[in-house]
Short mmCIF file of C-alpha atoms in Angstrom, two decimals:
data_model
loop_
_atom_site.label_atom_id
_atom_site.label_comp_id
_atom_site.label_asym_id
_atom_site.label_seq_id
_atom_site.Cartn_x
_atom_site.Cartn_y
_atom_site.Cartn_z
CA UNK A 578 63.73 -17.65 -20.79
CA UNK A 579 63.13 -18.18 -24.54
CA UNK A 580 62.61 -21.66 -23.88
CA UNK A 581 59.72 -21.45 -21.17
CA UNK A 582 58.27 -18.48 -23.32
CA UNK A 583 58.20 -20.39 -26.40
CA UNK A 584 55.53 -22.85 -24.53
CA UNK A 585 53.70 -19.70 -23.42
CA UNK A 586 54.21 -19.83 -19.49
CA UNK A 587 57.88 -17.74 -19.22
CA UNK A 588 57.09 -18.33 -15.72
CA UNK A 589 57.58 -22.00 -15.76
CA UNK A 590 60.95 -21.96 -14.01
CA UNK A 591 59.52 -19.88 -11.31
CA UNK A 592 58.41 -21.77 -8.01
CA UNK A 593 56.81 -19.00 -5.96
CA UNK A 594 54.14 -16.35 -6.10
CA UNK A 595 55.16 -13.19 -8.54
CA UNK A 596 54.32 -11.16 -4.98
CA UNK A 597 57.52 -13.32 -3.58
CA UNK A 598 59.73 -12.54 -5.86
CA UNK A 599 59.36 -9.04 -6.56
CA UNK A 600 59.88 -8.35 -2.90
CA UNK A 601 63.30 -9.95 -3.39
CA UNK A 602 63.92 -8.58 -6.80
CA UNK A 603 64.14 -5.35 -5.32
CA UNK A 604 66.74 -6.03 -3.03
CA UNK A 605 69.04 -7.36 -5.72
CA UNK A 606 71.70 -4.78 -7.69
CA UNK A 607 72.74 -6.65 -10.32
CA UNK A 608 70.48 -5.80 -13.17
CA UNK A 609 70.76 -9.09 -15.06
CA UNK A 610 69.92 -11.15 -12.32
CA UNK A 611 67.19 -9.10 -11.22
CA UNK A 612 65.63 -10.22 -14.81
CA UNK A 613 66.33 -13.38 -14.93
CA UNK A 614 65.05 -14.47 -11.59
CA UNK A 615 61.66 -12.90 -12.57
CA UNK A 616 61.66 -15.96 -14.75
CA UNK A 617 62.86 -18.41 -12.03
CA UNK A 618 65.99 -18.29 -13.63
CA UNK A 619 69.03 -17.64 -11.17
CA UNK A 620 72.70 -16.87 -11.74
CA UNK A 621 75.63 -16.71 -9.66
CA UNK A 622 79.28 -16.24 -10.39
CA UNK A 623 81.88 -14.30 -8.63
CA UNK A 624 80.62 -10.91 -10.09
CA UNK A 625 77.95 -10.73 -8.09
CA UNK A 626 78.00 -9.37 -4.10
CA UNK A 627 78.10 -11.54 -1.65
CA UNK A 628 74.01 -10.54 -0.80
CA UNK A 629 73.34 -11.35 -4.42
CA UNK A 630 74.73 -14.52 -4.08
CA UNK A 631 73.10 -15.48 -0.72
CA UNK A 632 70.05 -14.53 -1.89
CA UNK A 633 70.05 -16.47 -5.52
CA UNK A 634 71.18 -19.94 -3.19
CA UNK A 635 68.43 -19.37 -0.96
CA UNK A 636 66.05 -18.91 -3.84
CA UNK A 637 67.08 -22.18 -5.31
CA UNK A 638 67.51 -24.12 -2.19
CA UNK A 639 63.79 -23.51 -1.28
CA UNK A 640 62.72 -24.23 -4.99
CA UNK A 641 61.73 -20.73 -5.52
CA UNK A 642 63.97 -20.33 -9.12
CA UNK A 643 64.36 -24.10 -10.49
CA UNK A 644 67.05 -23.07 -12.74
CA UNK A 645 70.80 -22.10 -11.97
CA UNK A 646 73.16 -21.19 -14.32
CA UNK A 647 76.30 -21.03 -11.82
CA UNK A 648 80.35 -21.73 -11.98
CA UNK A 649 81.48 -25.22 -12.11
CA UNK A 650 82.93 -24.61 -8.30
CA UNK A 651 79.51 -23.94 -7.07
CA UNK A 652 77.97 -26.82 -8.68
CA UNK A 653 80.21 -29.46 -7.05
CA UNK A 654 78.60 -27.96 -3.57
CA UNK A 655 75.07 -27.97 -5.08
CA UNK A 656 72.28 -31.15 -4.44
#
């Protein structure tokens, strides 16, 4: 986040429309992640629920967040 706000566009990460993703910002409980993905920023790790989880993949798989910070065991299943 400080990196992409330090070239004035925090949003750079972020491959959607801000309408996208606060509609699925609101669905998420963890309070972290709900921050960071407003960035495009996603994290998952076996904290989260299993909806959190889903819906951070999803968010990455369609190039809606182009960063995840995630556990070495979900990176080996990641393209």
């Amino acid at each position: 986040i400080s990196f992409a706000a330090g070239d004035e566009n925090p949003r750079a990460f972020l491959g959607c429309s801000d309408d996208k993703i606060d509609a699925v910002t609101t669905a998420i409980g963890d309070a972290s992640l709900r921050h960071t993905l407003s960035f495009g920023i996603g994290l998952h790790h076996a904290g989260l629920t299993s909806g959190d989880r889903e819906v951070v993949e999803n968010l990455f798989l369609d190039g809606s967040i182009q960063v995840l910070v995630a556990t070495a065991t979900l990176a080996w299943g990641v393209n």
